[in-house]
Amino acid sequence: MRWTSALAIYVLFWAFSVFLVLPFDVRTTDEVEGARIPGQADSAPHQFPAARIALRVTVVATVLFGIYYLNYVNGWVTPDMLDWTSGENATG
């Protein structure tokens, strides 16, 4: 695998990991005693720690990419193993 392909796949894992990490450790303005801005939704986050979230996303993406790369090198799961349409149980 070329390094540019690996980088592109890592970026995809990073973008996917954002959606895995964002819902965790969010405290809304209802849960925290504090002043709200007029018009602010009750479900809006009290704070948005971008650096901490980016660090968590990077850790999750690195672990997932590591598993993907190890599978790519060792061939644990191949596309042929995931093809359920061909074989003895195929219809048509």
PDB file as gemmi writes it, atoms N, CA and C in Angstrom:
CRYST1    1.000    1.000    1.000  90.00  90.00  90.00 P 1                      
ATOM      1  N   MET A   1       0.852  -1.165   0.000  1.00  0.00           N  
ATOM      2  CA  MET A   1       0.000   0.000   0.000  1.00  0.00           C  
ATOM      3  C   MET A   1       0.902   1.233   0.000  1.00  0.00           C  
ATOM      4  N   ARG A   2       0.605   2.140  -0.871  1.00  0.00           N  
ATOM      5  CA  ARG A   2       1.385   3.381  -0.916  1.00  0.00           C  
ATOM      6  C   ARG A   2       0.998   4.268   0.252  1.00  0.00           C  
ATOM      7  N   TRP A   3       1.937   5.132   0.652  1.00  0.00           N  
ATOM      8  CA  TRP A   3       1.692   5.962   1.833  1.00  0.00           C  
ATOM      9  C   TRP A   3       0.557   6.950   1.584  1.00  0.00           C  
ATOM     10  N   THR A   4       0.353   7.389   0.334  1.00  0.00           N  
ATOM     11  CA  THR A   4      -0.743   8.316   0.059  1.00  0.00           C  
ATOM     12  C   THR A   4      -2.097   7.624   0.225  1.00  0.00           C  
ATOM     13  N   SER A   5      -2.159   6.352  -0.159  1.00  0.00           N  
ATOM     14  CA  SER A   5      -3.400   5.594   0.046  1.00  0.00           C  
ATOM     15  C   SER A   5      -3.660   5.380   1.529  1.00  0.00           C  
ATOM     16  N   ALA A   6      -2.600   5.059   2.280  1.00  0.00           N  
ATOM     17  CA  ALA A   6      -2.744   4.868   3.720  1.00  0.00           C  
ATOM     18  C   ALA A   6      -3.194   6.161   4.389  1.00  0.00           C  
ATOM     19  N   LEU A   7      -2.643   7.284   3.954  1.00  0.00           N  
ATOM     20  CA  LEU A   7      -3.042   8.577   4.530  1.00  0.00           C  
ATOM     21  C   LEU A   7      -4.505   8.887   4.236  1.00  0.00           C  
ATOM     22  N   ALA A   8      -4.934   8.631   3.012  1.00  0.00           N  
ATOM     23  CA  ALA A   8      -6.337   8.880   2.650  1.00  0.00           C  
ATOM     24  C   ALA A   8      -7.277   8.009   3.469  1.00  0.00           C  
ATOM     25  N   ILE A   9      -6.915   6.744   3.668  1.00  0.00           N  
ATOM     26  CA  ILE A   9      -7.750   5.845   4.463  1.00  0.00           C  
ATOM     27  C   ILE A   9      -7.756   6.285   5.921  1.00  0.00           C  
ATOM     28  N   TYR A  10      -6.603   6.738   6.439  1.00  0.00           N  
ATOM     29  CA  TYR A  10      -6.553   7.241   7.818  1.00  0.00           C  
ATOM     30  C   TYR A  10      -7.458   8.462   7.988  1.00  0.00           C  
ATOM     31  N   VAL A  11      -7.458   9.356   7.024  1.00  0.00           N  
ATOM     32  CA  VAL A  11      -8.323  10.540   7.096  1.00  0.00           C  
ATOM     33  C   VAL A  11      -9.790  10.123   7.123  1.00  0.00           C  
ATOM     34  N   LEU A  12     -10.139   9.110   6.345  1.00  0.00           N  
ATOM     35  CA  LEU A  12     -11.523   8.607   6.378  1.00  0.00           C  
ATOM     36  C   LEU A  12     -11.861   8.017   7.748  1.00  0.00           C  
ATOM     37  N   PHE A  13     -10.923   7.259   8.326  1.00  0.00           N  
ATOM     38  CA  PHE A  13     -11.144   6.733   9.671  1.00  0.00           C  
ATOM     39  C   PHE A  13     -11.280   7.874  10.676  1.00  0.00           C  
ATOM     40  N   TRP A  14     -10.494   8.932  10.518  1.00  0.00           N  
ATOM     41  CA  TRP A  14     -10.549  10.064  11.443  1.00  0.00           C  
ATOM     42  C   TRP A  14     -11.915  10.749  11.345  1.00  0.00           C  
ATOM     43  N   ALA A  15     -12.378  10.969  10.122  1.00  0.00           N  
ATOM     44  CA  ALA A  15     -13.681  11.625   9.935  1.00  0.00           C  
ATOM     45  C   ALA A  15     -14.813  10.768  10.491  1.00  0.00           C  
ATOM     46  N   PHE A  16     -14.739   9.455  10.310  1.00  0.00           N  
ATOM     47  CA  PHE A  16     -15.748   8.556  10.857  1.00  0.00           C  
ATOM     48  C   PHE A  16     -15.702   8.557  12.384  1.00  0.00           C  
ATOM     49  N   SER A  17     -14.510   8.624  12.939  1.00  0.00           N  
ATOM     50  CA  SER A  17     -14.351   8.570  14.396  1.00  0.00           C  
ATOM     51  C   SER A  17     -14.931   9.791  15.087  1.00  0.00           C  
ATOM     52  N   VAL A  18     -15.015  10.907  14.375  1.00  0.00           N  
ATOM     53  CA  VAL A  18     -15.630  12.106  14.968  1.00  0.00           C  
ATOM     54  C   VAL A  18     -17.047  11.789  15.415  1.00  0.00           C  
ATOM     55  N   PHE A  19     -17.788  11.080  14.587  1.00  0.00           N  
ATOM     56  CA  PHE A  19     -19.174  10.756  14.914  1.00  0.00           C  
ATOM     57  C   PHE A  19     -19.274   9.711  16.026  1.00  0.00           C  
ATOM     58  N   LEU A  20     -18.224   8.935  16.212  1.00  0.00           N  
ATOM     59  CA  LEU A  20     -18.217   7.980  17.321  1.00  0.00           C  
ATOM     60  C   LEU A  20     -17.916   8.664  18.654  1.00  0.00           C  
ATOM     61  N   VAL A  21     -17.095   9.690  18.635  1.00  0.00           N  
ATOM     62  CA  VAL A  21     -16.591  10.310  19.862  1.00  0.00           C  
ATOM     63  C   VAL A  21     -17.468  11.467  20.341  1.00  0.00           C  
ATOM     64  N   LEU A  22     -18.050  12.209  19.440  1.00  0.00           N  
ATOM     65  CA  LEU A  22     -18.786  13.427  19.827  1.00  0.00           C  
ATOM     66  C   LEU A  22     -19.879  13.230  20.879  1.00  0.00           C  
ATOM     67  N   PRO A  23     -20.679  12.169  20.835  1.00  0.00           N  
ATOM     68  CA  PRO A  23     -21.768  12.069  21.809  1.00  0.00           C  
ATOM     69  C   PRO A  23     -21.322  11.828  23.250  1.00  0.00           C  
ATOM     70  N   PHE A  24     -20.070  11.425  23.469  1.00  0.00           N  
ATOM     71  CA  PHE A  24     -19.633  11.082  24.818  1.00  0.00           C  
ATOM     72  C   PHE A  24     -19.132  12.304  25.577  1.00  0.00           C  
ATOM     73  N   ASP A  25     -19.415  12.323  26.869  1.00  0.00           N  
ATOM     74  CA  ASP A  25     -18.926  13.356  27.792  1.00  0.00           C  
ATOM     75  C   ASP A  25     -19.425  14.752  27.428  1.00  0.00           C  
ATOM     76  N   VAL A  26     -20.683  14.835  27.003  1.00  0.00           N  
ATOM     77  CA  VAL A  26     -21.273  16.130  26.683  1.00  0.00           C  
ATOM     78  C   VAL A  26     -22.215  16.510  27.812  1.00  0.00           C  
ATOM     79  N   ARG A  27     -21.995  17.685  28.362  1.00  0.00           N  
ATOM     80  CA  ARG A  27     -22.887  18.195  29.407  1.00  0.00           C  
ATOM     81  C   ARG A  27     -23.655  19.366  28.830  1.00  0.00           C  
ATOM     82  N   THR A  28     -24.970  19.281  28.911  1.00  0.00           N  
ATOM     83  CA  THR A  28     -25.796  20.337  28.345  1.00  0.00           C  
ATOM     84  C   THR A  28     -25.954  21.473  29.338  1.00  0.00           C  
ATOM     85  N   THR A  29     -26.511  22.571  28.856  1.00  0.00           N  
ATOM     86  CA  THR A  29     -26.705  23.733  29.724  1.00  0.00           C  
ATOM     87  C   THR A  29     -27.736  23.458  30.811  1.00  0.00           C  
ATOM     88  N   ASP A  30     -28.624  22.497  30.599  1.00  0.00           N  
ATOM     89  CA  ASP A  30     -29.584  22.123  31.643  1.00  0.00           C  
ATOM     90  C   ASP A  30     -28.894  21.442  32.814  1.00  0.00           C  
ATOM     91  N   GLU A  31     -27.835  20.667  32.520  1.00  0.00           N  
ATOM     92  CA  GLU A  31     -27.131  19.924  33.563  1.00  0.00           C  
ATOM     93  C   GLU A  31     -26.179  20.793  34.374  1.00  0.00           C  
ATOM     94  N   VAL A  32     -25.795  21.921  33.829  1.00  0.00           N  
ATOM     95  CA  VAL A  32     -24.806  22.784  34.479  1.00  0.00           C  
ATOM     96  C   VAL A  32     -25.490  24.090  34.864  1.00  0.00           C  
ATOM     97  N   GLU A  33     -25.277  24.482  36.103  1.00  0.00           N  
ATOM     98  CA  GLU A  33     -25.827  25.761  36.538  1.00  0.00           C  
ATOM     99  C   GLU A  33     -24.992  26.879  35.927  1.00  0.00           C  
ATOM    100  N   GLY A  34     -25.618  27.696  35.133  1.00  0.00           N  
ATOM    101  CA  GLY A  34     -24.886  28.794  34.508  1.00  0.00           C  
ATOM    102  C   GLY A  34     -25.830  29.639  33.678  1.00  0.00           C  
ATOM    103  N   ALA A  35     -25.310  30.767  33.262  1.00  0.00           N  
ATOM    104  CA  ALA A  35     -26.113  31.681  32.467  1.00  0.00           C  
ATOM    105  C   ALA A  35     -26.183  31.199  31.032  1.00  0.00           C  
ATOM    106  N   ARG A  36     -27.371  31.280  30.473  1.00  0.00           N  
ATOM    107  CA  ARG A  36     -27.555  30.919  29.075  1.00  0.00           C  
ATOM    108  C   ARG A  36     -27.742  32.177  28.261  1.00  0.00           C  
ATOM    109  N   ILE A  37     -27.342  32.083  27.021  1.00  0.00           N  
ATOM    110  CA  ILE A  37     -27.555  33.177  26.088  1.00  0.00           C  
ATOM    111  C   ILE A  37     -29.012  33.135  25.646  1.00  0.00           C  
ATOM    112  N   PRO A  38     -29.685  34.273  25.550  1.00  0.00           N  
ATOM    113  CA  PRO A  38     -31.077  34.249  25.096  1.00  0.00           C  
ATOM    114  C   PRO A  38     -31.199  33.578  23.733  1.00  0.00           C  
ATOM    115  N   GLY A  39     -32.134  32.638  23.642  1.00  0.00           N  
ATOM    116  CA  GLY A  39     -32.356  31.897  22.413  1.00  0.00           C  
ATOM    117  C   GLY A  39     -31.570  30.606  22.331  1.00  0.00           C  
ATOM    118  N   GLN A  40     -30.719  30.346  23.317  1.00  0.00           N  
ATOM    119  CA  GLN A  40     -29.915  29.115  23.315  1.00  0.00           C  
ATOM    120  C   GLN A  40     -30.792  27.934  23.698  1.00  0.00           C  
ATOM    121  N   ALA A  41     -30.628  26.837  22.975  1.00  0.00           N  
ATOM    122  CA  ALA A  41     -31.418  25.633  23.240  1.00  0.00           C  
ATOM    123  C   ALA A  41     -30.968  24.997  24.551  1.00  0.00           C  
ATOM    124  N   ASP A  42     -31.915  24.342  25.229  1.00  0.00           N  
ATOM    125  CA  ASP A  42     -31.580  23.661  26.478  1.00  0.00           C  
ATOM    126  C   ASP A  42     -30.599  22.516  26.240  1.00  0.00           C  
ATOM    127  N   SER A  43     -30.616  21.946  25.056  1.00  0.00           N  
ATOM    128  CA  SER A  43     -29.756  20.803  24.760  1.00  0.00           C  
ATOM    129  C   SER A  43     -28.379  21.202  24.226  1.00  0.00           C  
ATOM    130  N   ALA A  44     -28.114  22.498  24.142  1.00  0.00           N  
ATOM    131  CA  ALA A  44     -26.808  22.947  23.639  1.00  0.00           C  
ATOM    132  C   ALA A  44     -25.714  22.584  24.629  1.00  0.00           C  
ATOM    133  N   PRO A  45     -24.527  22.194  24.135  1.00  0.00           N  
ATOM    134  CA  PRO A  45     -23.440  21.848  25.050  1.00  0.00           C  
ATOM    135  C   PRO A  45     -23.007  23.055  25.868  1.00  0.00           C  
ATOM    136  N   HIS A  46     -22.664  22.789  27.128  1.00  0.00           N  
ATOM    137  CA  HIS A  46     -22.204  23.863  28.002  1.00  0.00           C  
ATOM    138  C   HIS A  46     -20.844  24.381  27.550  1.00  0.00           C  
ATOM    139  N   GLN A  47     -19.937  23.466  27.248  1.00  0.00           N  
ATOM    140  CA  GLN A  47     -18.618  23.810  26.717  1.00  0.00           C  
ATOM    141  C   GLN A  47     -18.300  22.850  25.589  1.00  0.00           C  
ATOM    142  N   PHE A  48     -17.416  23.306  24.693  1.00  0.00           N  
ATOM    143  CA  PHE A  48     -16.980  22.442  23.597  1.00  0.00           C  
ATOM    144  C   PHE A  48     -15.458  22.364  23.636  1.00  0.00           C  
ATOM    145  N   PRO A  49     -14.918  21.346  24.321  1.00  0.00           N  
ATOM    146  CA  PRO A  49     -13.459  21.215  24.413  1.00  0.00           C  
ATOM    147  C   PRO A  49     -12.876  20.613  23.133  1.00  0.00           C  
ATOM    148  N   ALA A  50     -12.623  21.431  22.135  1.00  0.00           N  
ATOM    149  CA  ALA A  50     -12.207  20.959  20.817  1.00  0.00           C  
ATOM    150  C   ALA A  50     -10.892  20.187  20.864  1.00  0.00           C  
ATOM    151  N   ALA A  51      -9.940  20.649  21.646  1.00  0.00           N  
ATOM    152  CA  ALA A  51      -8.637  19.964  21.698  1.00  0.00           C  
ATOM    153  C   ALA A  51      -8.773  18.560  22.288  1.00  0.00           C  
ATOM    154  N   ARG A  52      -9.555  18.429  23.346  1.00  0.00           N  
ATOM    155  CA  ARG A  52      -9.744  17.120  23.966  1.00  0.00           C  
ATOM    156  C   ARG A  52     -10.490  16.173  23.027  1.00  0.00           C  
ATOM    157  N   ILE A  53     -11.484  16.689  22.322  1.00  0.00           N  
ATOM    158  CA  ILE A  53     -12.230  15.868  21.378  1.00  0.00           C  
ATOM    159  C   ILE A  53     -11.327  15.449  20.217  1.00  0.00           C  
ATOM    160  N   ALA A  54     -10.510  16.366  19.714  1.00  0.00           N  
ATOM    161  CA  ALA A  54      -9.592  16.029  18.626  1.00  0.00           C  
ATOM    162  C   ALA A  54      -8.594  14.956  19.053  1.00  0.00           C  
ATOM    163  N   LEU A  55      -8.127  15.031  20.296  1.00  0.00           N  
ATOM    164  CA  LEU A  55      -7.205  14.017  20.802  1.00  0.00           C  
ATOM    165  C   LEU A  55      -7.897  12.652  20.882  1.00  0.00           C  
ATOM    166  N   ARG A  56      -9.114  12.628  21.398  1.00  0.00           N  
ATOM    167  CA  ARG A  56      -9.862  11.365  21.485  1.00  0.00           C  
ATOM    168  C   ARG A  56     -10.137  10.785  20.103  1.00  0.00           C  
ATOM    169  N   VAL A  57     -10.510  11.640  19.164  1.00  0.00           N  
ATOM    170  CA  VAL A  57     -10.784  11.191  17.803  1.00  0.00           C  
ATOM    171  C   VAL A  57      -9.518  10.614  17.178  1.00  0.00           C  
ATOM    172  N   THR A  58      -8.393  11.262  17.416  1.00  0.00           N  
ATOM    173  CA  THR A  58      -7.128  10.782  16.865  1.00  0.00           C  
ATOM    174  C   THR A  58      -6.758   9.418  17.433  1.00  0.00           C  
ATOM    175  N   VAL A  59      -6.978   9.225  18.730  1.00  0.00           N  
ATOM    176  CA  VAL A  59      -6.677   7.925  19.347  1.00  0.00           C  
ATOM    177  C   VAL A  59      -7.575   6.839  18.763  1.00  0.00           C  
ATOM    178  N   VAL A  60      -8.862   7.103  18.669  1.00  0.00           N  
ATOM    179  CA  VAL A  60      -9.799   6.110  18.132  1.00  0.00           C  
ATOM    180  C   VAL A  60      -9.476   5.804  16.669  1.00  0.00           C  
ATOM    181  N   ALA A  61      -9.215   6.840  15.876  1.00  0.00           N  
ATOM    182  CA  ALA A  61      -8.899   6.633  14.461  1.00  0.00           C  
ATOM    183  C   ALA A  61      -7.606   5.857  14.287  1.00  0.00           C  
ATOM    184  N   THR A  62      -6.615   6.116  15.135  1.00  0.00           N  
ATOM    185  CA  THR A  62      -5.342   5.404  15.037  1.00  0.00           C  
ATOM    186  C   THR A  62      -5.511   3.932  15.376  1.00  0.00           C  
ATOM    187  N   VAL A  63      -6.295   3.633  16.392  1.00  0.00           N  
ATOM    188  CA  VAL A  63      -6.547   2.233  16.750  1.00  0.00           C  
ATOM    189  C   VAL A  63      -7.297   1.525  15.625  1.00  0.00           C  
ATOM    190  N   LEU A  64      -8.337   2.141  15.098  1.00  0.00           N  
ATOM    191  CA  LEU A  64      -9.109   1.523  14.017  1.00  0.00           C  
ATOM    192  C   LEU A  64      -8.265   1.339  12.758  1.00  0.00           C  
ATOM    193  N   PHE A  65      -7.456   2.353  12.427  1.00  0.00           N  
ATOM    194  CA  PHE A  65      -6.592   2.223  11.262  1.00  0.00           C  
ATOM    195  C   PHE A  65      -5.536   1.144  11.486  1.00  0.00           C  
ATOM    196  N   GLY A  66      -5.032   1.039  12.698  1.00  0.00           N  
ATOM    197  CA  GLY A  66      -4.071  -0.014  13.006  1.00  0.00           C  
ATOM    198  C   GLY A  66      -4.655  -1.393  12.793  1.00  0.00           C  
ATOM    199  N   ILE A  67      -5.889  -1.592  13.226  1.00  0.00           N  
ATOM    200  CA  ILE A  67      -6.567  -2.876  13.005  1.00  0.00           C  
ATOM    201  C   ILE A  67      -6.771  -3.118  11.509  1.00  0.00           C  
ATOM    202  N   TYR A  68      -7.175  -2.071  10.795  1.00  0.00           N  
ATOM    203  CA  TYR A  68      -7.361  -2.193   9.352  1.00  0.00           C  
ATOM    204  C   TYR A  68      -6.044  -2.554   8.667  1.00  0.00           C  
ATOM    205  N   TYR A  69      -4.951  -1.884   9.023  1.00  0.00           N  
ATOM    206  CA  TYR A  69      -3.667  -2.131   8.377  1.00  0.00           C  
ATOM    207  C   TYR A  69      -3.137  -3.531   8.702  1.00  0.00           C  
ATOM    208  N   LEU A  70      -3.311  -3.954   9.950  1.00  0.00           N  
ATOM    209  CA  LEU A  70      -2.898  -5.314  10.291  1.00  0.00           C  
ATOM    210  C   LEU A  70      -3.693  -6.346   9.488  1.00  0.00           C  
ATOM    211  N   ASN A  71      -4.965  -6.094   9.287  1.00  0.00           N  
ATOM    212  CA  ASN A  71      -5.776  -6.985   8.462  1.00  0.00           C  
ATOM    213  C   ASN A  71      -5.302  -6.944   7.009  1.00  0.00           C  
ATOM    214  N   TYR A  72      -4.940  -5.771   6.534  1.00  0.00           N  
ATOM    215  CA  TYR A  72      -4.452  -5.637   5.156  1.00  0.00           C  
ATOM    216  C   TYR A  72      -3.162  -6.435   4.962  1.00  0.00           C  
ATOM    217  N   VAL A  73      -2.255  -6.359   5.919  1.00  0.00           N  
ATOM    218  CA  VAL A  73      -0.972  -7.052   5.819  1.00  0.00           C  
ATOM    219  C   VAL A  73      -1.137  -8.559   6.012  1.00  0.00           C  
ATOM    220  N   ASN A  74      -1.912  -8.970   7.001  1.00  0.00           N  
ATOM    221  CA  ASN A  74      -2.018 -10.387   7.350  1.00  0.00           C  
ATOM    222  C   ASN A  74      -3.135 -11.126   6.617  1.00  0.00           C  
ATOM    223  N   GLY A  75      -4.082 -10.410   6.047  1.00  0.00           N  
ATOM    224  CA  GLY A  75      -5.157 -11.045   5.294  1.00  0.00           C  
ATOM    225  C   GLY A  75      -6.113 -11.856   6.140  1.00  0.00           C  
ATOM    226  N   TRP A  76      -6.439 -11.377   7.324  1.00  0.00           N  
ATOM    227  CA  TRP A  76      -7.354 -12.100   8.202  1.00  0.00           C  
ATOM    228  C   TRP A  76      -8.743 -12.202   7.585  1.00  0.00           C  
ATOM    229  N   VAL A  77      -9.257 -11.083   7.092  1.00  0.00           N  
ATOM    230  CA  VAL A  77     -10.567 -11.048   6.443  1.00  0.00           C  
ATOM    231  C   VAL A  77     -10.343 -10.507   5.032  1.00  0.00           C  
ATOM    232  N   THR A  78     -10.701 -11.296   4.042  1.00  0.00           N  
ATOM    233  CA  THR A  78     -10.512 -10.897   2.648  1.00  0.00           C  
ATOM    234  C   THR A  78     -11.860 -10.616   2.002  1.00  0.00           C  
ATOM    235  N   PRO A  79     -11.862  -9.933   0.860  1.00  0.00           N  
ATOM    236  CA  PRO A  79     -13.142  -9.688   0.176  1.00  0.00           C  
ATOM    237  C   PRO A  79     -13.859 -10.974  -0.216  1.00  0.00           C  
ATOM    238  N   ASP A  80     -13.107 -12.031  -0.517  1.00  0.00           N  
ATOM    239  CA  ASP A  80     -13.745 -13.303  -0.862  1.00  0.00           C  
ATOM    240  C   ASP A  80     -14.529 -13.884   0.318  1.00  0.00           C  
ATOM    241  N   MET A  81     -14.071 -13.644   1.529  1.00  0.00           N  
ATOM    242  CA  MET A  81     -14.777 -14.137   2.713  1.00  0.00           C  
ATOM    243  C   MET A  81     -16.091 -13.389   2.943  1.00  0.00           C  
ATOM    244  N   LEU A  82     -16.173 -12.174   2.438  1.00  0.00           N  
ATOM    245  CA  LEU A  82     -17.365 -11.351   2.644  1.00  0.00           C  
ATOM    246  C   LEU A  82     -18.358 -11.430   1.490  1.00  0.00           C  
ATOM    247  N   ASP A  83     -18.029 -12.187   0.454  1.00  0.00           N  
ATOM    248  CA  ASP A  83     -18.904 -12.314  -0.711  1.00  0.00           C  
ATOM    249  C   ASP A  83     -19.888 -13.453  -0.474  1.00  0.00           C  
ATOM    250  N   TRP A  84     -21.097 -13.077  -0.052  1.00  0.00           N  
ATOM    251  CA  TRP A  84     -22.118 -14.073   0.229  1.00  0.00           C  
ATOM    252  C   TRP A  84     -22.954 -14.414  -1.004  1.00  0.00           C  
ATOM    253  N   THR A  85     -22.754 -13.691  -2.107  1.00  0.00           N  
ATOM    254  CA  THR A  85     -23.580 -13.931  -3.287  1.00  0.00           C  
ATOM    255  C   THR A  85     -23.073 -15.081  -4.131  1.00  0.00           C  
ATOM    256  N   SER A  86     -21.797 -15.420  -4.018  1.00  0.00           N  
ATOM    257  CA  SER A  86     -21.279 -16.547  -4.784  1.00  0.00           C  
ATOM    258  C   SER A  86     -21.091 -17.734  -3.845  1.00  0.00           C  
ATOM    259  N   GLY A  87     -21.044 -18.890  -4.416  1.00  0.00           N  
ATOM    260  CA  GLY A  87     -20.869 -20.062  -3.589  1.00  0.00           C  
ATOM    261  C   GLY A  87     -22.050 -20.997  -3.696  1.00  0.00           C  
ATOM    262  N   GLU A  88     -22.107 -21.926  -2.787  1.00  0.00           N  
ATOM    263  CA  GLU A  88     -23.136 -22.961  -2.877  1.00  0.00           C  
ATOM    264  C   GLU A  88     -24.521 -22.480  -2.485  1.00  0.00           C  
ATOM    265  N   ASN A  89     -24.651 -21.398  -1.714  1.00  0.00           N  
ATOM    266  CA  ASN A  89     -25.966 -20.921  -1.283  1.00  0.00           C  
ATOM    267  C   ASN A  89     -26.506 -19.815  -2.173  1.00  0.00           C  
ATOM    268  N   ALA A  90     -25.830 -19.496  -3.249  1.00  0.00           N  
ATOM    269  CA  ALA A  90     -26.258 -18.401  -4.128  1.00  0.00           C  
ATOM    270  C   ALA A  90     -27.491 -18.832  -4.935  1.00  0.00           C  
ATOM    271  N   THR A  91     -28.366 -17.875  -5.148  1.00  0.00           N  
ATOM    272  CA  THR A  91     -29.557 -18.147  -5.969  1.00  0.00           C  
ATOM    273  C   THR A  91     -29.391 -17.475  -7.311  1.00  0.00           C  
ATOM    274  N   GLY A  92     -30.018 -17.995  -8.326  1.00  0.00           N  
ATOM    275  CA  GLY A  92     -29.999 -17.331  -9.611  1.00  0.00           C  
ATOM    276  C   GLY A  92     -29.315 -18.077 -10.597  1.00  0.00           C  
TER     277      GLY A  92                                                      
END                                                                             
